[in-house]
Amino acid sequence: MNTISNTSPEEIAISITDMNKWYGDFHVLKDVNLKVKKGERIVICGPSGSGKSTMIRCLNHLEEHQAGDINVLGTQLNGNLSNIQSIRKDVGMCFQHFNLFPHMTVLDNCTLAPMLVRGLSKVDAEGAAMAYLKKVCIDNQADKFPGQLSGGQQQRVAIARSLCMNPSIMLFDEPTSALDPEMIAEVLDVMVSLAETGMTMLCVTHEMGFARKVADRVIFMDAGQIIEENSPQAFFDNPQSERAKTFLSQIL
Ligand code: ADP
Ligand code: MG
């Protein structure tokens, strides 16, 4: 199943080795090991509180790990500020609650970081932003403010905004779980299209249809550990652990 062991270092996007994290006394991530190949699509699932968000937030240093190694695209995440900045340039993230800047238009949301961080001119940043907004079918809303859009539209803007930074890796943390049911599909469709471009993706989601369609691997977490790791078909049809069986019986 695991073809990652004979992968050369240049083909690895993310390597997490014996990673541990505590919030105060609380041991939230325990000996996490995970290698992700460039272009791989990983779905991470597991009960609420199992550490999924914490794990992916460690990958761009929104949370700090205390032990073990995290290497992203060949750069070690070790608290060194220039390493963190370099990794953040390459790793985009979409959250459950979109986190758009409410006082800025859709277009300005998309051009801010490319201009500030990548040094693009306004014209170039706007050109790129309009192209990505078109890809997520929302270019006709570019002059609106986030509050004037539906949740699904805001999440598509958030995805376009991340893509404007031209990331090599995209992290998604339950991007559809705050959406009304009728808006989930429009966001998942955008994520499926992104997967088809070959983007390396780590998606925390319980959307099993999405996982079956695009995931190369499903990671199941519980109580701060990776408990199971398998193809979507094997995981959903034949979970190995009692914990995964219980989890799946609750969400399916
Ligand atoms: P998940 O995303 O799987 O629901 P989280 O990573 O958000 O899990 O949380 C894992 C555990 O860590 C939970 O018990 C949660 O209460 C705790 N936790 C999350 N963030 C913090 C924090 N900033 N300080 C203390 N505990 C936290
Ligand atoms: Mg979470």
PDB file of C-alpha atoms and ligand atoms in Angstrom:
ATOM      1  CA  MET A   1       0.000   0.000   0.000  1.00  0.00           C
ATOM      2  CA  ASN A   2       2.610   2.513   1.062  1.00  0.00           C
ATOM      3  CA  THR A   3       4.710   3.343  -1.977  1.00  0.00           C
ATOM      4  CA  ILE A   4       6.251   6.337  -0.243  1.00  0.00           C
ATOM      5  CA  SER A   5       9.214   4.483   1.261  1.00  0.00           C
ATOM      6  CA  ASN A   6      11.036   4.222  -2.078  1.00  0.00           C
ATOM      7  CA  THR A   7      10.417   7.832  -3.046  1.00  0.00           C
ATOM      8  CA  SER A   8      13.421  10.089  -3.578  1.00  0.00           C
ATOM      9  CA  PRO A   9      13.754  13.176  -1.339  1.00  0.00           C
ATOM     10  CA  GLU A  10      13.047  15.594  -4.232  1.00  0.00           C
ATOM     11  CA  GLU A  11       9.658  13.967  -4.761  1.00  0.00           C
ATOM     12  CA  ILE A  12       8.576  14.541  -1.153  1.00  0.00           C
ATOM     13  CA  ALA A  13       6.452  17.624  -0.427  1.00  0.00           C
ATOM     14  CA  ILE A  14       6.006  17.164   3.312  1.00  0.00           C
ATOM     15  CA  SER A  15       7.814  14.982   5.784  1.00  0.00           C
ATOM     16  CA  ILE A  16       6.692  14.793   9.403  1.00  0.00           C
ATOM     17  CA  THR A  17       8.889  12.662  11.645  1.00  0.00           C
ATOM     18  CA  ASP A  18       8.112  11.714  15.264  1.00  0.00           C
ATOM     19  CA  MET A  19       6.304  15.016  15.746  1.00  0.00           C
ATOM     20  CA  ASN A  20       4.871  15.818  19.166  1.00  0.00           C
ATOM     21  CA  LYS A  21       2.987  18.838  20.356  1.00  0.00           C
ATOM     22  CA  TRP A  22       1.579  19.926  23.689  1.00  0.00           C
ATOM     23  CA  TYR A  23      -0.854  22.682  24.613  1.00  0.00           C
ATOM     24  CA  GLY A  24       0.478  23.331  28.112  1.00  0.00           C
ATOM     25  CA  ASP A  25       0.268  19.933  29.816  1.00  0.00           C
ATOM     26  CA  PHE A  26      -2.052  18.502  27.190  1.00  0.00           C
ATOM     27  CA  HIS A  27      -0.267  16.158  24.784  1.00  0.00           C
ATOM     28  CA  VAL A  28      -2.238  16.958  21.626  1.00  0.00           C
ATOM     29  CA  LEU A  29      -0.109  15.270  18.912  1.00  0.00           C
ATOM     30  CA  LYS A  30       1.716  12.047  19.682  1.00  0.00           C
ATOM     31  CA  ASP A  31       4.543  10.690  17.537  1.00  0.00           C
ATOM     32  CA  VAL A  32       3.020  11.754  14.235  1.00  0.00           C
ATOM     33  CA  ASN A  33       4.789  10.399  11.159  1.00  0.00           C
ATOM     34  CA  LEU A  34       3.621  11.270   7.672  1.00  0.00           C
ATOM     35  CA  LYS A  35       5.234  11.676   4.292  1.00  0.00           C
ATOM     36  CA  VAL A  36       3.356  13.313   1.448  1.00  0.00           C
ATOM     37  CA  LYS A  37       4.577  13.084  -2.128  1.00  0.00           C
ATOM     38  CA  LYS A  38       4.409  16.055  -4.478  1.00  0.00           C
ATOM     39  CA  GLY A  39       1.043  15.964  -6.233  1.00  0.00           C
ATOM     40  CA  GLU A  40      -0.513  13.667  -3.660  1.00  0.00           C
ATOM     41  CA  ARG A  41      -4.024  14.324  -2.360  1.00  0.00           C
ATOM     42  CA  ILE A  42      -4.509  13.377   1.274  1.00  0.00           C
ATOM     43  CA  VAL A  43      -7.793  13.434   3.151  1.00  0.00           C
ATOM     44  CA  ILE A  44      -7.534  13.612   6.936  1.00  0.00           C
ATOM     45  CA  CYS A  45     -10.532  12.586   8.997  1.00  0.00           C
ATOM     46  CA  GLY A  46     -11.277  11.649  12.570  1.00  0.00           C
ATOM     47  CA  PRO A  47     -13.422  12.636  15.532  1.00  0.00           C
ATOM     48  CA  SER A  48     -13.672  16.213  16.722  1.00  0.00           C
ATOM     49  CA  GLY A  49     -10.739  17.016  19.011  1.00  0.00           C
ATOM     50  CA  SER A  50      -8.465  14.340  17.545  1.00  0.00           C
ATOM     51  CA  GLY A  51      -5.833  16.907  16.495  1.00  0.00           C
ATOM     52  CA  LYS A  52      -6.518  17.270  12.763  1.00  0.00           C
ATOM     53  CA  SER A  53      -6.505  21.072  12.743  1.00  0.00           C
ATOM     54  CA  THR A  54      -3.506  21.238  15.031  1.00  0.00           C
ATOM     55  CA  MET A  55      -1.551  18.906  12.782  1.00  0.00           C
ATOM     56  CA  ILE A  56      -2.133  20.826   9.576  1.00  0.00           C
ATOM     57  CA  ARG A  57      -1.640  24.179  11.325  1.00  0.00           C
ATOM     58  CA  CYS A  58       1.806  22.966  12.401  1.00  0.00           C
ATOM     59  CA  LEU A  59       2.745  22.620   8.718  1.00  0.00           C
ATOM     60  CA  ASN A  60       2.811  26.392   8.177  1.00  0.00           C
ATOM     61  CA  HIS A  61       3.727  27.199  11.766  1.00  0.00           C
ATOM     62  CA  LEU A  62       0.348  28.611  12.765  1.00  0.00           C
ATOM     63  CA  GLU A  63       1.020  26.238  15.659  1.00  0.00           C
ATOM     64  CA  GLU A  64       4.456  25.286  16.895  1.00  0.00           C
ATOM     65  CA  HIS A  65       5.484  21.681  17.482  1.00  0.00           C
ATOM     66  CA  GLN A  66       7.787  20.888  20.386  1.00  0.00           C
ATOM     67  CA  ALA A  67       9.478  17.655  19.319  1.00  0.00           C
ATOM     68  CA  GLY A  68      10.294  15.853  16.093  1.00  0.00           C
ATOM     69  CA  ASP A  69      10.842  17.232  12.616  1.00  0.00           C
ATOM     70  CA  ILE A  70       8.663  18.865   9.999  1.00  0.00           C
ATOM     71  CA  ASN A  71      10.173  19.388   6.577  1.00  0.00           C
ATOM     72  CA  VAL A  72       8.195  21.180   3.877  1.00  0.00           C
ATOM     73  CA  LEU A  73       9.580  21.222   0.324  1.00  0.00           C
ATOM     74  CA  GLY A  74      13.089  20.643   1.660  1.00  0.00           C
ATOM     75  CA  THR A  75      12.933  23.388   4.299  1.00  0.00           C
ATOM     76  CA  GLN A  76      13.077  22.468   7.969  1.00  0.00           C
ATOM     77  CA  LEU A  77      10.421  24.060  10.176  1.00  0.00           C
ATOM     78  CA  ASN A  78      12.525  24.773  13.234  1.00  0.00           C
ATOM     79  CA  GLY A  79      11.467  28.219  14.440  1.00  0.00           C
ATOM     80  CA  ASN A  80      13.905  29.968  12.076  1.00  0.00           C
ATOM     81  CA  LEU A  81      11.939  32.956  10.801  1.00  0.00           C
ATOM     82  CA  SER A  82      13.231  32.908   7.240  1.00  0.00           C
ATOM     83  CA  ASN A  83      12.389  29.197   7.000  1.00  0.00           C
ATOM     84  CA  ILE A  84       8.870  29.913   8.226  1.00  0.00           C
ATOM     85  CA  GLN A  85       8.438  32.737   5.727  1.00  0.00           C
ATOM     86  CA  SER A  86       9.755  30.605   2.896  1.00  0.00           C
ATOM     87  CA  ILE A  87       7.363  27.767   3.759  1.00  0.00           C
ATOM     88  CA  ARG A  88       4.377  30.105   4.087  1.00  0.00           C
ATOM     89  CA  LYS A  89       5.003  31.421   0.579  1.00  0.00           C
ATOM     90  CA  ASP A  90       4.583  27.906  -0.762  1.00  0.00           C
ATOM     91  CA  VAL A  91       1.748  26.664   1.425  1.00  0.00           C
ATOM     92  CA  GLY A  92      -1.769  28.033   0.998  1.00  0.00           C
ATOM     93  CA  MET A  93      -4.500  27.426   3.528  1.00  0.00           C
ATOM     94  CA  CYS A  94      -8.284  27.555   3.535  1.00  0.00           C
ATOM     95  CA  PHE A  95     -10.196  27.502   6.786  1.00  0.00           C
ATOM     96  CA  GLN A  96     -13.705  26.584   7.820  1.00  0.00           C
ATOM     97  CA  HIS A  97     -14.661  30.236   8.325  1.00  0.00           C
ATOM     98  CA  PHE A  98     -13.086  31.663   5.144  1.00  0.00           C
ATOM     99  CA  ASN A  99     -11.183  34.418   7.056  1.00  0.00           C
ATOM    100  CA  LEU A 100     -11.553  36.977   4.258  1.00  0.00           C
ATOM    101  CA  PHE A 101     -10.833  40.598   5.140  1.00  0.00           C
ATOM    102  CA  PRO A 102     -14.379  42.009   5.541  1.00  0.00           C
ATOM    103  CA  HIS A 103     -13.485  45.629   4.777  1.00  0.00           C
ATOM    104  CA  MET A 104     -11.794  44.804   1.445  1.00  0.00           C
ATOM    105  CA  THR A 105     -13.365  43.899  -1.877  1.00  0.00           C
ATOM    106  CA  VAL A 106     -13.031  40.392  -3.266  1.00  0.00           C
ATOM    107  CA  LEU A 107     -10.384  41.638  -5.697  1.00  0.00           C
ATOM    108  CA  ASP A 108      -8.413  43.466  -2.994  1.00  0.00           C
ATOM    109  CA  ASN A 109      -8.548  40.360  -0.796  1.00  0.00           C
ATOM    110  CA  CYS A 110      -6.867  38.495  -3.638  1.00  0.00           C
ATOM    111  CA  THR A 111      -4.204  41.052  -4.527  1.00  0.00           C
ATOM    112  CA  LEU A 112      -3.022  42.061  -1.045  1.00  0.00           C
ATOM    113  CA  ALA A 113      -0.582  39.237  -0.303  1.00  0.00           C
ATOM    114  CA  PRO A 114       0.814  38.907  -3.849  1.00  0.00           C
ATOM    115  CA  MET A 115       1.619  42.646  -3.791  1.00  0.00           C
ATOM    116  CA  LEU A 116       2.977  42.712  -0.225  1.00  0.00           C
ATOM    117  CA  VAL A 117       4.737  39.367  -0.060  1.00  0.00           C
ATOM    118  CA  ARG A 118       5.604  38.557  -3.658  1.00  0.00           C
ATOM    119  CA  GLY A 119       6.122  42.164  -4.751  1.00  0.00           C
ATOM    120  CA  LEU A 120       3.765  42.013  -7.729  1.00  0.00           C
ATOM    121  CA  SER A 121       2.609  45.285  -9.276  1.00  0.00           C
ATOM    122  CA  LYS A 122      -1.074  46.147  -8.830  1.00  0.00           C
ATOM    123  CA  VAL A 123      -1.754  45.482 -12.517  1.00  0.00           C
ATOM    124  CA  ASP A 124      -0.065  42.082 -12.452  1.00  0.00           C
ATOM    125  CA  ALA A 125      -1.686  41.117  -9.137  1.00  0.00           C
ATOM    126  CA  GLU A 126      -5.121  42.094 -10.432  1.00  0.00           C
ATOM    127  CA  GLY A 127      -4.591  40.228 -13.682  1.00  0.00           C
ATOM    128  CA  ALA A 128      -3.660  37.049 -11.830  1.00  0.00           C
ATOM    129  CA  ALA A 129      -6.463  37.515  -9.299  1.00  0.00           C
ATOM    130  CA  MET A 130      -9.109  37.890 -12.011  1.00  0.00           C
ATOM    131  CA  ALA A 131      -7.855  34.717 -13.689  1.00  0.00           C
ATOM    132  CA  TYR A 132      -8.174  32.733 -10.448  1.00  0.00           C
ATOM    133  CA  LEU A 133     -11.538  34.281  -9.638  1.00  0.00           C
ATOM    134  CA  LYS A 134     -12.673  33.177 -13.083  1.00  0.00           C
ATOM    135  CA  LYS A 135     -11.454  29.647 -12.370  1.00  0.00           C
ATOM    136  CA  VAL A 136     -13.687  29.490  -9.303  1.00  0.00           C
ATOM    137  CA  CYS A 137     -16.498  31.146 -11.325  1.00  0.00           C
ATOM    138  CA  ILE A 138     -16.754  34.288  -9.225  1.00  0.00           C
ATOM    139  CA  ASP A 139     -14.992  36.906 -11.319  1.00  0.00           C
ATOM    140  CA  ASN A 140     -18.306  38.735 -11.748  1.00  0.00           C
ATOM    141  CA  GLN A 141     -18.296  39.481  -7.984  1.00  0.00           C
ATOM    142  CA  ALA A 142     -14.797  40.975  -7.846  1.00  0.00           C
ATOM    143  CA  ASP A 143     -15.931  44.416  -6.675  1.00  0.00           C
ATOM    144  CA  LYS A 144     -18.203  43.165  -3.912  1.00  0.00           C
ATOM    145  CA  PHE A 145     -17.349  42.877  -0.222  1.00  0.00           C
ATOM    146  CA  PRO A 146     -17.287  39.427   1.422  1.00  0.00           C
ATOM    147  CA  GLY A 147     -20.421  40.180   3.476  1.00  0.00           C
ATOM    148  CA  GLN A 148     -22.377  40.614   0.236  1.00  0.00           C
ATOM    149  CA  LEU A 149     -21.631  37.027  -0.843  1.00  0.00           C
ATOM    150  CA  SER A 150     -23.038  33.647   0.176  1.00  0.00           C
ATOM    151  CA  GLY A 151     -20.902  31.310   2.273  1.00  0.00           C
ATOM    152  CA  GLY A 152     -20.111  29.125  -0.723  1.00  0.00           C
ATOM    153  CA  GLN A 153     -19.078  32.154  -2.759  1.00  0.00           C
ATOM    154  CA  GLN A 154     -16.886  33.418   0.089  1.00  0.00           C
ATOM    155  CA  GLN A 155     -15.154  30.075   0.373  1.00  0.00           C
ATOM    156  CA  ARG A 156     -14.477  30.037  -3.371  1.00  0.00           C
ATOM    157  CA  VAL A 157     -12.973  33.519  -3.032  1.00  0.00           C
ATOM    158  CA  ALA A 158     -10.832  32.238  -0.155  1.00  0.00           C
ATOM    159  CA  ILE A 159      -9.554  29.414  -2.357  1.00  0.00           C
ATOM    160  CA  ALA A 160      -8.834  31.836  -5.227  1.00  0.00           C
ATOM    161  CA  ARG A 161      -7.055  34.152  -2.796  1.00  0.00           C
ATOM    162  CA  SER A 162      -4.766  31.329  -1.685  1.00  0.00           C
ATOM    163  CA  LEU A 163      -4.074  30.310  -5.280  1.00  0.00           C
ATOM    164  CA  CYS A 164      -3.025  33.890  -6.123  1.00  0.00           C
ATOM    165  CA  MET A 165       0.106  33.255  -4.061  1.00  0.00           C
ATOM    166  CA  ASN A 166       0.945  30.437  -6.443  1.00  0.00           C
ATOM    167  CA  PRO A 167       1.381  27.831  -3.704  1.00  0.00           C
ATOM    168  CA  SER A 168       2.849  24.378  -4.227  1.00  0.00           C
ATOM    169  CA  ILE A 169       0.784  22.873  -1.419  1.00  0.00           C
ATOM    170  CA  MET A 170      -2.777  23.632  -0.328  1.00  0.00           C
ATOM    171  CA  LEU A 171      -4.106  22.864   3.138  1.00  0.00           C
ATOM    172  CA  PHE A 172      -7.861  22.755   3.714  1.00  0.00           C
ATOM    173  CA  ASP A 173      -9.367  22.628   7.198  1.00  0.00           C
ATOM    174  CA  GLU A 174     -13.017  21.555   6.934  1.00  0.00           C
ATOM    175  CA  PRO A 175     -13.703  24.056   4.138  1.00  0.00           C
ATOM    176  CA  THR A 176     -17.327  22.995   3.729  1.00  0.00           C
ATOM    177  CA  SER A 177     -18.418  22.360   7.296  1.00  0.00           C
ATOM    178  CA  ALA A 178     -19.711  25.910   7.893  1.00  0.00           C
ATOM    179  CA  LEU A 179     -21.718  25.918   4.668  1.00  0.00           C
ATOM    180  CA  ASP A 180     -25.384  25.325   4.047  1.00  0.00           C
ATOM    181  CA  PRO A 181     -25.856  21.956   2.315  1.00  0.00           C
ATOM    182  CA  GLU A 182     -26.722  23.465  -1.071  1.00  0.00           C
ATOM    183  CA  MET A 183     -23.393  25.316  -1.165  1.00  0.00           C
ATOM    184  CA  ILE A 184     -21.132  22.399  -0.341  1.00  0.00           C
ATOM    185  CA  ALA A 185     -21.030  21.048  -3.896  1.00  0.00           C
ATOM    186  CA  GLU A 186     -19.855  24.317  -5.459  1.00  0.00           C
ATOM    187  CA  VAL A 187     -16.848  24.398  -3.124  1.00  0.00           C
ATOM    188  CA  LEU A 188     -16.076  20.696  -3.522  1.00  0.00           C
ATOM    189  CA  ASP A 189     -16.230  21.115  -7.315  1.00  0.00           C
ATOM    190  CA  VAL A 190     -13.540  23.785  -7.090  1.00  0.00           C
ATOM    191  CA  MET A 191     -11.424  21.494  -4.915  1.00  0.00           C
ATOM    192  CA  VAL A 192     -11.853  18.614  -7.363  1.00  0.00           C
ATOM    193  CA  SER A 193     -10.716  20.877 -10.231  1.00  0.00           C
ATOM    194  CA  LEU A 194      -7.720  21.911  -8.171  1.00  0.00           C
ATOM    195  CA  ALA A 195      -6.851  18.278  -7.515  1.00  0.00           C
ATOM    196  CA  GLU A 196      -6.964  17.668 -11.257  1.00  0.00           C
ATOM    197  CA  THR A 197      -4.236  20.285 -11.772  1.00  0.00           C
ATOM    198  CA  GLY A 198      -1.818  18.130  -9.776  1.00  0.00           C
ATOM    199  CA  MET A 199      -1.746  20.363  -6.694  1.00  0.00           C
ATOM    200  CA  THR A 200      -0.443  18.722  -3.519  1.00  0.00           C
ATOM    201  CA  MET A 201      -3.439  18.841  -1.178  1.00  0.00           C
ATOM    202  CA  LEU A 202      -4.048  17.972   2.456  1.00  0.00           C
ATOM    203  CA  CYS A 203      -7.732  18.236   3.217  1.00  0.00           C
ATOM    204  CA  VAL A 204      -9.327  17.807   6.597  1.00  0.00           C
ATOM    205  CA  THR A 205     -12.859  16.888   5.599  1.00  0.00           C
ATOM    206  CA  HIS A 206     -15.572  14.379   6.286  1.00  0.00           C
ATOM    207  CA  GLU A 207     -16.891  14.644   2.742  1.00  0.00           C
ATOM    208  CA  MET A 208     -16.570  11.008   1.800  1.00  0.00           C
ATOM    209  CA  GLY A 209     -17.657  11.499  -1.814  1.00  0.00           C
ATOM    210  CA  PHE A 210     -14.824  13.964  -2.268  1.00  0.00           C
ATOM    211  CA  ALA A 211     -12.379  11.608  -0.555  1.00  0.00           C
ATOM    212  CA  ARG A 212     -13.353   8.690  -2.768  1.00  0.00           C
ATOM    213  CA  LYS A 213     -13.109  10.828  -5.874  1.00  0.00           C
ATOM    214  CA  VAL A 214      -9.764  12.544  -5.370  1.00  0.00           C
ATOM    215  CA  ALA A 215      -7.835  11.217  -2.376  1.00  0.00           C
ATOM    216  CA  ASP A 216      -4.776   9.075  -2.941  1.00  0.00           C
ATOM    217  CA  ARG A 217      -4.764   8.274   0.767  1.00  0.00           C
ATOM    218  CA  VAL A 218      -7.050   8.741   3.737  1.00  0.00           C
ATOM    219  CA  ILE A 219      -5.468   9.395   7.115  1.00  0.00           C
ATOM    220  CA  PHE A 220      -7.602   8.614  10.161  1.00  0.00           C
ATOM    221  CA  MET A 221      -6.664  10.360  13.387  1.00  0.00           C
ATOM    222  CA  ASP A 222      -7.840   9.781  16.920  1.00  0.00           C
ATOM    223  CA  ALA A 223      -6.577  11.191  20.218  1.00  0.00           C
ATOM    224  CA  GLY A 224      -3.587  12.901  18.639  1.00  0.00           C
ATOM    225  CA  GLN A 225      -2.347   9.921  16.654  1.00  0.00           C
ATOM    226  CA  ILE A 226      -2.550   8.642  13.120  1.00  0.00           C
ATOM    227  CA  ILE A 227      -4.417   5.395  13.638  1.00  0.00           C
ATOM    228  CA  GLU A 228      -4.996   4.311  10.043  1.00  0.00           C
ATOM    229  CA  GLU A 229      -3.751   5.204   6.625  1.00  0.00           C
ATOM    230  CA  ASN A 230      -5.164   3.613   3.508  1.00  0.00           C
ATOM    231  CA  SER A 231      -6.693   4.131   0.070  1.00  0.00           C
ATOM    232  CA  PRO A 232     -10.176   5.686   0.310  1.00  0.00           C
ATOM    233  CA  GLN A 233     -11.789   2.496  -0.888  1.00  0.00           C
ATOM    234  CA  ALA A 234      -9.983   0.300   1.627  1.00  0.00           C
ATOM    235  CA  PHE A 235     -10.543   2.747   4.456  1.00  0.00           C
ATOM    236  CA  PHE A 236     -14.260   3.340   3.913  1.00  0.00           C
ATOM    237  CA  ASP A 237     -15.158  -0.204   2.896  1.00  0.00           C
ATOM    238  CA  ASN A 238     -12.972  -2.038   5.344  1.00  0.00           C
ATOM    239  CA  PRO A 239     -11.699   0.060   8.256  1.00  0.00           C
ATOM    240  CA  GLN A 240      -9.253  -1.882  10.397  1.00  0.00           C
ATOM    241  CA  SER A 241      -9.499  -0.367  13.864  1.00  0.00           C
ATOM    242  CA  GLU A 242     -12.506  -0.284  16.173  1.00  0.00           C
ATOM    243  CA  ARG A 243     -12.054   3.473  16.466  1.00  0.00           C
ATOM    244  CA  ALA A 244     -12.310   3.980  12.708  1.00  0.00           C
ATOM    245  CA  LYS A 245     -15.323   1.656  12.517  1.00  0.00           C
ATOM    246  CA  THR A 246     -17.075   3.629  15.252  1.00  0.00           C
ATOM    247  CA  PHE A 247     -16.208   6.938  13.592  1.00  0.00           C
ATOM    248  CA  LEU A 248     -17.477   5.822  10.193  1.00  0.00           C
ATOM    249  CA  SER A 249     -20.676   4.426  11.648  1.00  0.00           C
ATOM    250  CA  GLN A 250     -21.363   7.881  13.077  1.00  0.00           C
ATOM    251  CA  ILE A 251     -20.768   9.893   9.927  1.00  0.00           C
ATOM    252  CA  LEU A 252     -22.024   7.614   7.146  1.00  0.00           C
TER     253      LEU A 252
HETATM  254  P1  ADP B   1      -9.746  18.624  15.519  1.00  0.00           P
HETATM  255  O1  ADP B   1      -9.373  19.586  14.455  1.00  0.00           O
HETATM  256  O2  ADP B   1      -9.450  17.190  15.170  1.00  0.00           O
HETATM  257  O3  ADP B   1     -11.160  18.780  15.984  1.00  0.00           O
HETATM  258  P2  ADP B   1      -7.975  20.198  17.181  1.00  0.00           P
HETATM  259  O4  ADP B   1      -6.633  20.090  16.586  1.00  0.00           O
HETATM  260  O5  ADP B   1      -8.733  21.451  16.934  1.00  0.00           O
HETATM  261  O6  ADP B   1      -8.826  18.918  16.790  1.00  0.00           O
HETATM  262  O7  ADP B   1      -7.877  20.033  18.744  1.00  0.00           O
HETATM  263  C1  ADP B   1      -7.228  18.921  19.351  1.00  0.00           C
HETATM  264  C2  ADP B   1      -7.311  19.058  20.852  1.00  0.00           C
HETATM  265  O8  ADP B   1      -6.528  20.179  21.257  1.00  0.00           O
HETATM  266  C3  ADP B   1      -8.720  19.319  21.384  1.00  0.00           C
HETATM  267  O9  ADP B   1      -8.837  18.631  22.610  1.00  0.00           O
HETATM  268  C4  ADP B   1      -8.744  20.810  21.597  1.00  0.00           C
HETATM  269  O10 ADP B   1      -9.618  21.151  22.637  1.00  0.00           O
HETATM  270  C5  ADP B   1      -7.304  21.117  21.977  1.00  0.00           C
HETATM  271  N1  ADP B   1      -6.875  22.454  21.565  1.00  0.00           N
HETATM  272  C6  ADP B   1      -6.962  22.971  20.318  1.00  0.00           C
HETATM  273  N2  ADP B   1      -6.440  24.211  20.276  1.00  0.00           N
HETATM  274  C7  ADP B   1      -6.008  24.482  21.538  1.00  0.00           C
HETATM  275  C8  ADP B   1      -5.360  25.615  22.141  1.00  0.00           C
HETATM  276  N3  ADP B   1      -5.045  26.689  21.436  1.00  0.00           N
HETATM  277  N4  ADP B   1      -5.067  25.513  23.458  1.00  0.00           N
HETATM  278  C9  ADP B   1      -5.369  24.413  24.172  1.00  0.00           C
HETATM  279  N5  ADP B   1      -5.977  23.318  23.665  1.00  0.00           N
HETATM  280  C10 ADP B   1      -6.291  23.350  22.372  1.00  0.00           C
HETATM  281 MG    MG B   2     -10.525  21.001  13.444  1.00  0.00          MG
END
